[in-house]
Amino acid sequence: MTISFYVIYWGVNVLKLPAYAAFCLSLVITIVCGLGIEKLAFQTLRNRKALGFTFFIFTLIVSEFAAYLITLLFGTEPFTVFPYIFSPVTPYAGIIISQWDIQAIFMTAIVIAAVYGLLRWTKPGKFMTAVANNSRLAELYGISSANAYAMSICAVAILSTFGMYILGTKIAVTPHFSLGIIIFAVAATVMGGIGNVFGAAMAAIVLSLVQGFSVLVIPSQWQNLLLYIFFFIIIIFMPSGFGQFVRVLRGKSG
Amino acid sequence: MEFIYSILILIGLYIIIAVSFDLILGHGGLISIAHPIFVALGAYTSGMLSMYFGVPILLSILLGAVFSTLASIALALSSLRVSGDYLLIASIGFQLGVLQIIKNLDFTGGHTGLINIPSLIEGPHRSLYYLLFVLAVAALVLIGVRKITYGDYGRAIRAMRDDEVALVALGRNIASIKLTLFAVGCGLAGLAGGLYAHYFLYLTPEQFEILESAAILTMVVVGGIASTWGPVVGALIITALPQTIQFLNLPPSINAPLQGLLYTTLVMVFLFTRPQGLLAAKEMGTQVNRKAPPTDSVEFNRGASV
């Protein structure tokens, strides 16, 4: 995410490229970095049957490495993709909606539909799901797990470039910014049920709404605490995510 | 010389933190990474008790450790119903939640931090005496943890880590073992926090963020997980080596990220060239030889490795 944002920023503000060209450049560089990490690091760790927390250390360390490298190149000052973040606003039924909001919702919907299509109707998507469920069994059926992991990394690189483009046009980003976002992403993933892409998307929307509307009840500085409390309770009592809760409710009503 | 002393004191404190973390992670197999929050709780409790209530500093350090122990029991009672990666994620939630509380309270200093914490030792040789004191505490902690992990109780701890079901079948109460490990490990982390607060005299919530968890985890893994001297060596290397850049007298805008780059590069090099750590645990080493899998990593009985 950090790499995606800073390449877009560099493309637009230093190389003076049009936004779409900077976006494409960022996409290419993020994919190359992602594949490099997959090939050189994740594959090695998987071959060693490394524990989950070794992956955890490695991903944190790589994120930190990227953040420090970018601090060295760009400094700690926060940047947005464009010099101005204001976009025209229109009131709809008493709610102010900006052009950025509409663009962001539209782009997010397209990306989610594309992920759905990839996983549901394409062979590589089905292979990715198979490897995620049971890589050894998938290998027995002739699916290359190495290719599936590489595909996953490419998909992640594309999604994070989209995400950081949308975010970077509205919010100022610093080199260590992404580490905070990833916690939100992990919370949404767990709450949605690990392995359930749309559950994660729904959980992200629910979390954002809860955080947003909590301002009506509690002071804004406590908004993040609400996220962590949600996060902790879900992990402890519903480690399989909201889906588990819904299944329990259905079971009781049945 | 003051700078050298402060680095050595930091190494001593990290030895206490890494050894106590290894007790939970390496010996107990409990993958919780919320350790820095217990350092923070010890540091803040001790600092505030001495600042606001005039409690004698040594007593406030001990009370800080007690508070960390109580907080760890609260975490353990609620979260030990899950294990593995879920415990890891739950511990992140706990750590970030408590940090958020510290950031938002006025009496903790909020985002700006707690300042004017009284010093434990005053005088011209303050740093030297503090260094000796911290090293003595670190040595006692090391001896204590070794005593716990190499006695009868230590065998029960390792048995729990390797096969919980078998240990329950033998009639042992694993919940009490887990709770004890958490309480002792986190209490020691709180002790280190108190010692930190009364030497550096300034605390901010940012010092105990998730990156600090990665640093402590790294010390244990680089040094050698579940070994006596591994966390000591890990704390020494990970704390001292990035500081060598200080002697280049670079401007702060270059110095800080360069230190970070050196630290992260070091960790990656160790992670891939010596995954079992610099000092692999003896009992694990023999286990690897006995089973003889063609792997370059330490193998736990539960079928995964570092």
mmCIF file of C-alpha atoms in Angstrom, chain B:
data_model
loop_
_atom_site.group_PDB
_atom_site.id
_atom_site.type_symbol
_atom_site.label_atom_id
_atom_site.label_comp_id
_atom_site.label_asym_id
_atom_site.label_seq_id
_atom_site.Cartn_x
_atom_site.Cartn_y
_atom_site.Cartn_z
ATOM 1 C CA MET B 1 29.887 8.199 27.717
ATOM 2 C CA GLU B 2 26.315 9.005 28.794
ATOM 3 C CA PHE B 3 25.141 7.850 25.368
ATOM 4 C CA ILE B 4 26.956 4.514 25.721
ATOM 5 C CA TYR B 5 25.492 4.026 29.199
ATOM 6 C CA SER B 6 21.971 4.772 27.963
ATOM 7 C CA ILE B 7 22.357 2.211 25.142
ATOM 8 C CA LEU B 8 23.646 -0.384 27.612
ATOM 9 C CA ILE B 9 20.729 0.341 29.964
ATOM 10 C CA LEU B 10 18.342 -0.068 27.033
ATOM 11 C CA ILE B 11 20.000 -3.404 26.203
ATOM 12 C CA GLY B 12 19.578 -4.516 29.833
ATOM 13 C CA LEU B 13 15.896 -3.571 29.775
ATOM 14 C CA TYR B 14 15.356 -5.327 26.453
ATOM 15 C CA ILE B 15 17.016 -8.445 27.890
ATOM 16 C CA ILE B 16 14.368 -8.502 30.644
ATOM 17 C CA ILE B 17 11.582 -7.914 28.113
ATOM 18 C CA ALA B 18 12.871 -10.490 25.595
ATOM 19 C CA VAL B 19 13.518 -13.175 28.231
ATOM 20 C CA SER B 20 10.044 -12.686 29.718
ATOM 21 C CA PHE B 21 8.481 -12.763 26.247
ATOM 22 C CA ASP B 22 10.366 -15.959 25.406
ATOM 23 C CA LEU B 23 8.883 -17.532 28.541
ATOM 24 C CA ILE B 24 5.394 -16.973 27.086
ATOM 25 C CA LEU B 25 6.101 -17.544 23.399
ATOM 26 C CA GLY B 26 9.063 -19.887 23.225
ATOM 27 C CA HIS B 27 8.562 -22.071 26.278
ATOM 28 C CA GLY B 28 4.772 -21.823 26.586
ATOM 29 C CA GLY B 29 3.966 -21.694 22.876
ATOM 30 C CA LEU B 30 1.395 -18.950 23.521
ATOM 31 C CA ILE B 31 1.460 -16.660 20.502
ATOM 32 C CA SER B 32 0.529 -13.346 22.042
ATOM 33 C CA ILE B 33 2.328 -10.250 20.857
ATOM 34 C CA ALA B 34 0.791 -7.738 23.262
ATOM 35 C CA HIS B 35 3.969 -7.723 25.362
ATOM 36 C CA PRO B 36 4.793 -4.006 24.832
ATOM 37 C CA ILE B 37 1.463 -3.009 26.351
ATOM 38 C CA PHE B 38 2.464 -4.657 29.623
ATOM 39 C CA VAL B 39 5.760 -2.764 29.496
ATOM 40 C CA ALA B 40 3.658 0.381 28.962
ATOM 41 C CA LEU B 41 1.288 -0.429 31.826
ATOM 42 C CA GLY B 42 4.219 -0.989 34.187
ATOM 43 C CA ALA B 43 5.924 2.205 33.013
ATOM 44 C CA TYR B 44 2.830 4.429 33.168
ATOM 45 C CA THR B 45 1.596 3.005 36.499
ATOM 46 C CA SER B 46 5.000 3.420 38.096
ATOM 47 C CA GLY B 47 5.520 6.898 36.640
ATOM 48 C CA MET B 48 2.075 8.150 37.696
ATOM 49 C CA LEU B 49 2.222 6.645 41.202
ATOM 50 C CA SER B 50 5.506 8.389 41.911
ATOM 51 C CA MET B 51 4.459 11.663 40.230
ATOM 52 C CA TYR B 52 0.906 12.117 41.467
ATOM 53 C CA PHE B 53 0.868 10.233 44.770
ATOM 54 C CA GLY B 54 4.492 10.550 45.909
ATOM 55 C CA VAL B 55 4.889 6.767 46.242
ATOM 56 C CA PRO B 56 8.587 5.819 46.765
ATOM 57 C CA ILE B 57 10.063 5.009 43.352
ATOM 58 C CA LEU B 58 11.173 1.443 44.071
ATOM 59 C CA LEU B 59 7.731 0.658 45.468
ATOM 60 C CA SER B 60 6.026 2.279 42.479
ATOM 61 C CA ILE B 61 8.139 0.156 40.087
ATOM 62 C CA LEU B 62 7.011 -2.970 41.944
ATOM 63 C CA LEU B 63 3.384 -1.796 41.917
ATOM 64 C CA GLY B 64 3.701 -1.159 38.178
ATOM 65 C CA ALA B 65 4.811 -4.771 37.739
ATOM 66 C CA VAL B 66 1.869 -5.950 39.873
ATOM 67 C CA PHE B 67 -0.565 -3.913 37.749
ATOM 68 C CA SER B 68 0.876 -5.441 34.554
ATOM 69 C CA THR B 69 0.438 -8.889 36.093
ATOM 70 C CA LEU B 70 -3.214 -8.167 36.903
ATOM 71 C CA ALA B 71 -3.846 -6.806 33.399
ATOM 72 C CA SER B 72 -2.235 -9.893 31.882
ATOM 73 C CA ILE B 73 -4.506 -12.130 33.957
ATOM 74 C CA ALA B 74 -7.488 -10.155 32.624
ATOM 75 C CA LEU B 75 -6.262 -10.730 29.054
ATOM 76 C CA ALA B 76 -5.460 -14.383 29.685
ATOM 77 C CA LEU B 77 -8.819 -15.186 31.302
ATOM 78 C CA SER B 78 -10.707 -13.767 28.348
ATOM 79 C CA SER B 79 -8.491 -14.753 25.443
ATOM 80 C CA LEU B 80 -6.975 -18.134 26.287
ATOM 81 C CA ARG B 81 -10.151 -19.777 24.991
ATOM 82 C CA VAL B 82 -8.594 -19.236 21.544
ATOM 83 C CA SER B 83 -5.078 -20.197 20.480
ATOM 84 C CA GLY B 84 -2.560 -19.937 17.635
ATOM 85 C CA ASP B 85 -3.129 -17.177 15.094
ATOM 86 C CA TYR B 86 -6.438 -16.161 16.735
ATOM 87 C CA LEU B 87 -4.685 -15.503 20.043
ATOM 88 C CA LEU B 88 -2.124 -13.446 18.128
ATOM 89 C CA ILE B 89 -4.866 -11.317 16.538
ATOM 90 C CA ALA B 90 -6.789 -10.986 19.835
ATOM 91 C CA SER B 91 -3.616 -9.788 21.548
ATOM 92 C CA ILE B 92 -3.181 -7.114 18.838
ATOM 93 C CA GLY B 93 -6.734 -5.916 19.518
ATOM 94 C CA PHE B 94 -6.027 -5.774 23.266
ATOM 95 C CA GLN B 95 -2.748 -3.929 22.772
ATOM 96 C CA LEU B 96 -4.181 -1.307 20.420
ATOM 97 C CA GLY B 97 -7.298 -0.850 22.540
ATOM 98 C CA VAL B 98 -5.320 -0.183 25.748
ATOM 99 C CA LEU B 99 -2.958 2.130 23.833
ATOM 100 C CA GLN B 100 -5.971 4.047 22.561
ATOM 101 C CA ILE B 101 -7.149 4.498 26.161
ATOM 102 C CA ILE B 102 -3.687 5.748 27.214
ATOM 103 C CA LYS B 103 -3.684 8.180 24.266
ATOM 104 C CA ASN B 104 -7.058 9.646 25.203
ATOM 105 C CA LEU B 105 -6.700 10.117 28.960
ATOM 106 C CA ASP B 106 -5.490 13.440 30.323
ATOM 107 C CA PHE B 107 -3.655 12.107 33.370
ATOM 108 C CA THR B 108 -1.488 9.811 31.206
ATOM 109 C CA GLY B 109 -0.376 12.827 29.182
ATOM 110 C CA GLY B 110 -2.379 11.667 26.149
ATOM 111 C CA HIS B 111 -0.635 11.792 22.775
ATOM 112 C CA THR B 112 2.079 14.137 24.059
ATOM 113 C CA GLY B 113 3.153 11.661 26.718
ATOM 114 C CA LEU B 114 4.035 11.616 30.398
ATOM 115 C CA ILE B 115 6.829 14.014 31.315
ATOM 116 C CA ASN B 116 8.724 14.942 34.505
ATOM 117 C CA ILE B 117 8.842 11.387 35.833
ATOM 118 C CA PRO B 118 11.178 11.360 38.875
ATOM 119 C CA SER B 119 14.531 9.616 38.518
ATOM 120 C CA LEU B 120 15.338 6.577 40.655
ATOM 121 C CA ILE B 121 19.018 7.495 41.001
ATOM 122 C CA GLU B 122 20.363 11.037 41.134
ATOM 123 C CA GLY B 123 23.922 12.353 41.092
ATOM 124 C CA PRO B 124 26.915 12.618 38.779
ATOM 125 C CA HIS B 125 27.251 8.836 38.245
ATOM 126 C CA ARG B 126 23.512 8.306 37.781
ATOM 127 C CA SER B 127 23.806 6.378 34.496
ATOM 128 C CA LEU B 128 26.608 4.090 35.675
ATOM 129 C CA TYR B 129 24.751 3.112 38.867
ATOM 130 C CA TYR B 130 21.501 2.674 36.947
ATOM 131 C CA LEU B 131 23.278 0.442 34.438
ATOM 132 C CA LEU B 132 24.629 -1.772 37.216
ATOM 133 C CA PHE B 133 21.177 -1.908 38.822
ATOM 134 C CA VAL B 134 19.440 -2.823 35.538
ATOM 135 C CA LEU B 135 22.043 -5.485 34.716
ATOM 136 C CA ALA B 136 21.623 -6.992 38.191
ATOM 137 C CA VAL B 137 17.829 -7.133 37.718
ATOM 138 C CA ALA B 138 18.299 -8.629 34.211
ATOM 139 C CA ALA B 139 20.612 -11.317 35.652
ATOM 140 C CA LEU B 140 18.067 -12.160 38.370
ATOM 141 C CA VAL B 141 15.284 -12.369 35.780
ATOM 142 C CA LEU B 142 17.408 -14.661 33.601
ATOM 143 C CA ILE B 143 18.186 -16.963 36.541
ATOM 144 C CA GLY B 144 14.532 -16.966 37.641
ATOM 145 C CA VAL B 145 13.185 -17.792 34.186
ATOM 146 C CA ARG B 146 15.802 -20.521 33.745
ATOM 147 C CA LYS B 147 14.761 -22.014 37.083
ATOM 148 C CA ILE B 148 11.104 -22.029 36.011
ATOM 149 C CA THR B 149 11.765 -23.541 32.591
ATOM 150 C CA TYR B 150 14.313 -26.208 33.580
ATOM 151 C CA GLY B 151 12.623 -27.690 36.634
ATOM 152 C CA ASP B 152 9.634 -30.033 36.914
ATOM 153 C CA TYR B 153 7.356 -27.132 36.138
ATOM 154 C CA GLY B 154 9.433 -26.399 33.038
ATOM 155 C CA ARG B 155 8.829 -29.930 31.764
ATOM 156 C CA ALA B 156 5.088 -29.420 32.258
ATOM 157 C CA ILE B 157 5.299 -26.121 30.347
ATOM 158 C CA ARG B 158 7.093 -27.771 27.418
ATOM 159 C CA ALA B 159 4.660 -30.684 27.478
ATOM 160 C CA MET B 160 1.782 -28.199 27.268
ATOM 161 C CA ARG B 161 3.435 -26.453 24.328
ATOM 162 C CA ASP B 162 4.091 -29.706 22.506
ATOM 163 C CA ASP B 163 0.856 -31.576 23.199
ATOM 164 C CA GLU B 164 -1.908 -29.994 25.264
ATOM 165 C CA VAL B 165 -4.256 -32.969 24.955
ATOM 166 C CA ALA B 166 -1.677 -35.431 26.290
ATOM 167 C CA LEU B 167 -0.967 -33.178 29.272
ATOM 168 C CA VAL B 168 -4.675 -32.855 30.093
ATOM 169 C CA ALA B 169 -4.925 -36.656 29.886
ATOM 170 C CA LEU B 170 -2.199 -36.822 32.542
ATOM 171 C CA GLY B 171 -4.401 -34.756 34.835
ATOM 172 C CA ARG B 172 -2.556 -31.413 34.622
ATOM 173 C CA ASN B 173 -4.483 -28.154 34.649
ATOM 174 C CA ILE B 174 -3.206 -26.391 31.536
ATOM 175 C CA ALA B 175 -5.325 -23.282 32.121
ATOM 176 C CA SER B 176 -3.430 -22.622 35.336
ATOM 177 C CA ILE B 177 -0.063 -23.167 33.593
ATOM 178 C CA LYS B 178 -1.016 -20.724 30.829
ATOM 179 C CA LEU B 179 -2.270 -18.182 33.345
ATOM 180 C CA THR B 180 0.915 -18.461 35.408
ATOM 181 C CA LEU B 181 3.152 -18.053 32.333
ATOM 182 C CA PHE B 182 1.209 -14.995 31.231
ATOM 183 C CA ALA B 183 1.245 -13.468 34.698
ATOM 184 C CA VAL B 184 4.980 -14.032 35.302
ATOM 185 C CA GLY B 185 6.054 -12.987 31.776
ATOM 186 C CA CYS B 186 3.909 -9.848 31.703
ATOM 187 C CA GLY B 187 4.775 -8.934 35.295
ATOM 188 C CA LEU B 188 8.479 -8.979 34.344
ATOM 189 C CA ALA B 189 7.666 -6.827 31.302
ATOM 190 C CA GLY B 190 5.937 -4.360 33.655
ATOM 191 C CA LEU B 191 9.043 -4.360 35.853
ATOM 192 C CA ALA B 192 11.173 -3.448 32.813
ATOM 193 C CA GLY B 193 8.664 -0.703 31.985
ATOM 194 C CA GLY B 194 8.990 0.806 35.457
ATOM 195 C CA LEU B 195 12.781 0.727 35.222
ATOM 196 C CA TYR B 196 12.571 2.390 31.807
ATOM 197 C CA ALA B 197 10.290 5.163 33.052
ATOM 198 C CA HIS B 198 12.545 6.161 35.958
ATOM 199 C CA TYR B 199 15.669 6.380 33.838
ATOM 200 C CA PHE B 200 14.472 7.957 30.578
ATOM 201 C CA LEU B 201 11.886 10.062 32.539
ATOM 202 C CA TYR B 202 9.553 10.413 29.552
ATOM 203 C CA LEU B 203 6.888 8.128 28.076
ATOM 204 C CA THR B 204 4.784 8.364 24.920
ATOM 205 C CA PRO B 205 2.187 5.858 23.667
ATOM 206 C CA GLU B 206 4.075 5.576 20.337
ATOM 207 C CA GLN B 207 6.903 3.746 22.139
ATOM 208 C CA PHE B 208 4.579 0.778 22.709
ATOM 209 C CA GLU B 209 2.944 0.444 19.284
ATOM 210 C CA ILE B 210 2.731 -2.677 17.132
ATOM 211 C CA LEU B 211 6.242 -2.067 15.729
ATOM 212 C CA GLU B 212 7.611 -2.526 19.240
ATOM 213 C CA SER B 213 5.911 -5.931 19.296
ATOM 214 C CA ALA B 214 7.744 -6.786 16.075
ATOM 215 C CA ALA B 215 11.043 -5.638 17.605
ATOM 216 C CA ILE B 216 10.665 -7.813 20.730
ATOM 217 C CA LEU B 217 9.458 -10.769 18.685
ATOM 218 C CA THR B 218 12.479 -10.304 16.447
ATOM 219 C CA MET B 219 14.897 -10.321 19.396
ATOM 220 C CA VAL B 220 13.557 -13.675 20.521
ATOM 221 C CA VAL B 221 13.514 -15.230 17.050
ATOM 222 C CA VAL B 222 16.925 -13.878 15.992
ATOM 223 C CA GLY B 223 18.543 -14.919 19.283
ATOM 224 C CA GLY B 224 16.989 -18.372 19.360
ATOM 225 C CA ILE B 225 13.517 -19.164 20.579
ATOM 226 C CA ALA B 226 13.113 -21.162 23.836
ATOM 227 C CA SER B 227 16.816 -21.032 24.636
ATOM 228 C CA THR B 228 18.292 -19.452 27.765
ATOM 229 C CA TRP B 229 20.765 -17.104 26.125
ATOM 230 C CA GLY B 230 18.976 -16.603 22.799
ATOM 231 C CA PRO B 231 16.796 -13.625 23.842
ATOM 232 C CA VAL B 232 19.841 -12.066 25.544
ATOM 233 C CA VAL B 233 21.891 -12.231 22.337
ATOM 234 C CA GLY B 234 18.874 -11.102 20.288
ATOM 235 C CA ALA B 235 18.297 -8.064 22.553
ATOM 236 C CA LEU B 236 21.989 -7.181 22.352
ATOM 237 C CA ILE B 237 22.222 -7.363 18.560
ATOM 238 C CA ILE B 238 18.882 -5.779 17.667
ATOM 239 C CA THR B 239 19.364 -2.883 20.111
ATOM 240 C CA ALA B 240 23.070 -2.217 19.643
ATOM 241 C CA LEU B 241 23.798 -2.654 15.926
ATOM 242 C CA PRO B 242 21.407 0.017 14.559
ATOM 243 C CA GLN B 243 22.931 2.481 17.084
ATOM 244 C CA THR B 244 26.338 2.249 15.381
ATOM 245 C CA ILE B 245 24.972 4.639 12.748
ATOM 246 C CA GLN B 246 24.850 7.359 15.439
ATOM 247 C CA PHE B 247 28.640 7.635 15.199
ATOM 248 C CA LEU B 248 28.414 8.766 11.564
ATOM 249 C CA ASN B 249 26.965 12.108 12.783
ATOM 250 C CA LEU B 250 24.340 12.257 10.020
ATOM 251 C CA PRO B 251 21.452 14.756 10.162
ATOM 252 C CA PRO B 252 18.402 13.397 12.093
ATOM 253 C CA SER B 253 16.250 13.282 8.932
ATOM 254 C CA ILE B 254 18.662 10.709 7.466
ATOM 255 C CA ASN B 255 19.845 9.092 10.686
ATOM 256 C CA ALA B 256 16.445 7.828 11.898
ATOM 257 C CA PRO B 257 15.282 6.120 8.687
ATOM 258 C CA LEU B 258 18.792 4.769 8.063
ATOM 259 C CA GLN B 259 18.749 3.178 11.529
ATOM 260 C CA GLY B 260 15.373 1.671 10.701
ATOM 261 C CA LEU B 261 16.656 0.341 7.383
ATOM 262 C CA LEU B 262 19.675 -1.232 9.071
ATOM 263 C CA TYR B 263 17.464 -2.837 11.711
ATOM 264 C CA THR B 264 14.939 -4.248 9.231
ATOM 265 C CA THR B 265 17.677 -5.491 6.900
ATOM 266 C CA LEU B 266 19.401 -7.233 9.808
ATOM 267 C CA VAL B 267 16.181 -8.959 10.802
ATOM 268 C CA MET B 268 15.505 -10.140 7.251
ATOM 269 C CA VAL B 269 19.062 -11.460 6.888
ATOM 270 C CA PHE B 270 18.776 -13.407 10.171
ATOM 271 C CA LEU B 271 15.274 -14.633 9.367
ATOM 272 C CA PHE B 272 16.443 -16.224 6.120
ATOM 273 C CA THR B 273 20.033 -17.226 6.832
ATOM 274 C CA ARG B 274 19.564 -18.538 10.373
ATOM 275 C CA PRO B 275 15.854 -19.212 10.982
ATOM 276 C CA GLN B 276 16.483 -21.277 14.117
ATOM 277 C CA GLY B 277 18.155 -18.262 15.703
ATOM 278 C CA LEU B 278 21.771 -17.647 16.618
ATOM 279 C CA LEU B 279 21.535 -19.890 19.673
ATOM 280 C CA ALA B 280 19.052 -22.664 18.997
ATOM 281 C CA ALA B 281 17.502 -24.342 22.053
ATOM 282 C CA LYS B 282 19.371 -27.494 23.080
ATOM 283 C CA GLU B 283 16.385 -29.739 23.629
ATOM 284 C CA MET B 284 14.904 -28.655 20.344
ATOM 285 C CA GLY B 285 18.181 -29.226 18.573
ATOM 286 C CA THR B 286 18.256 -32.839 19.707
ATOM 287 C CA GLN B 287 14.647 -33.229 18.701
ATOM 288 C CA VAL B 288 15.478 -32.063 15.201
ATOM 289 C CA ASN B 289 18.399 -34.494 15.011
ATOM 290 C CA ARG B 290 16.321 -37.394 16.294
ATOM 291 C CA LYS B 291 13.539 -36.834 13.826
ATOM 292 C CA ALA B 292 16.055 -35.822 11.170
ATOM 293 C CA PRO B 293 13.811 -33.947 8.800
ATOM 294 C CA PRO B 294 15.792 -32.258 6.038
ATOM 295 C CA THR B 295 14.872 -28.801 7.223
ATOM 296 C CA ASP B 296 16.861 -25.747 8.228
ATOM 297 C CA SER B 297 14.425 -24.827 10.959
ATOM 298 C CA VAL B 298 13.561 -25.736 14.508
ATOM 299 C CA GLU B 299 10.681 -28.155 14.621
ATOM 300 C CA PHE B 300 8.005 -28.190 17.241
ATOM 301 C CA ASN B 301 6.032 -31.321 17.905
ATOM 302 C CA ARG B 302 2.882 -29.632 16.687
ATOM 303 C CA GLY B 303 4.217 -29.928 13.170
ATOM 304 C CA ALA B 304 5.279 -26.434 12.332
ATOM 305 C CA SER B 305 8.524 -24.609 12.618
ATOM 306 C CA VAL B 306 9.983 -21.168 13.019
#
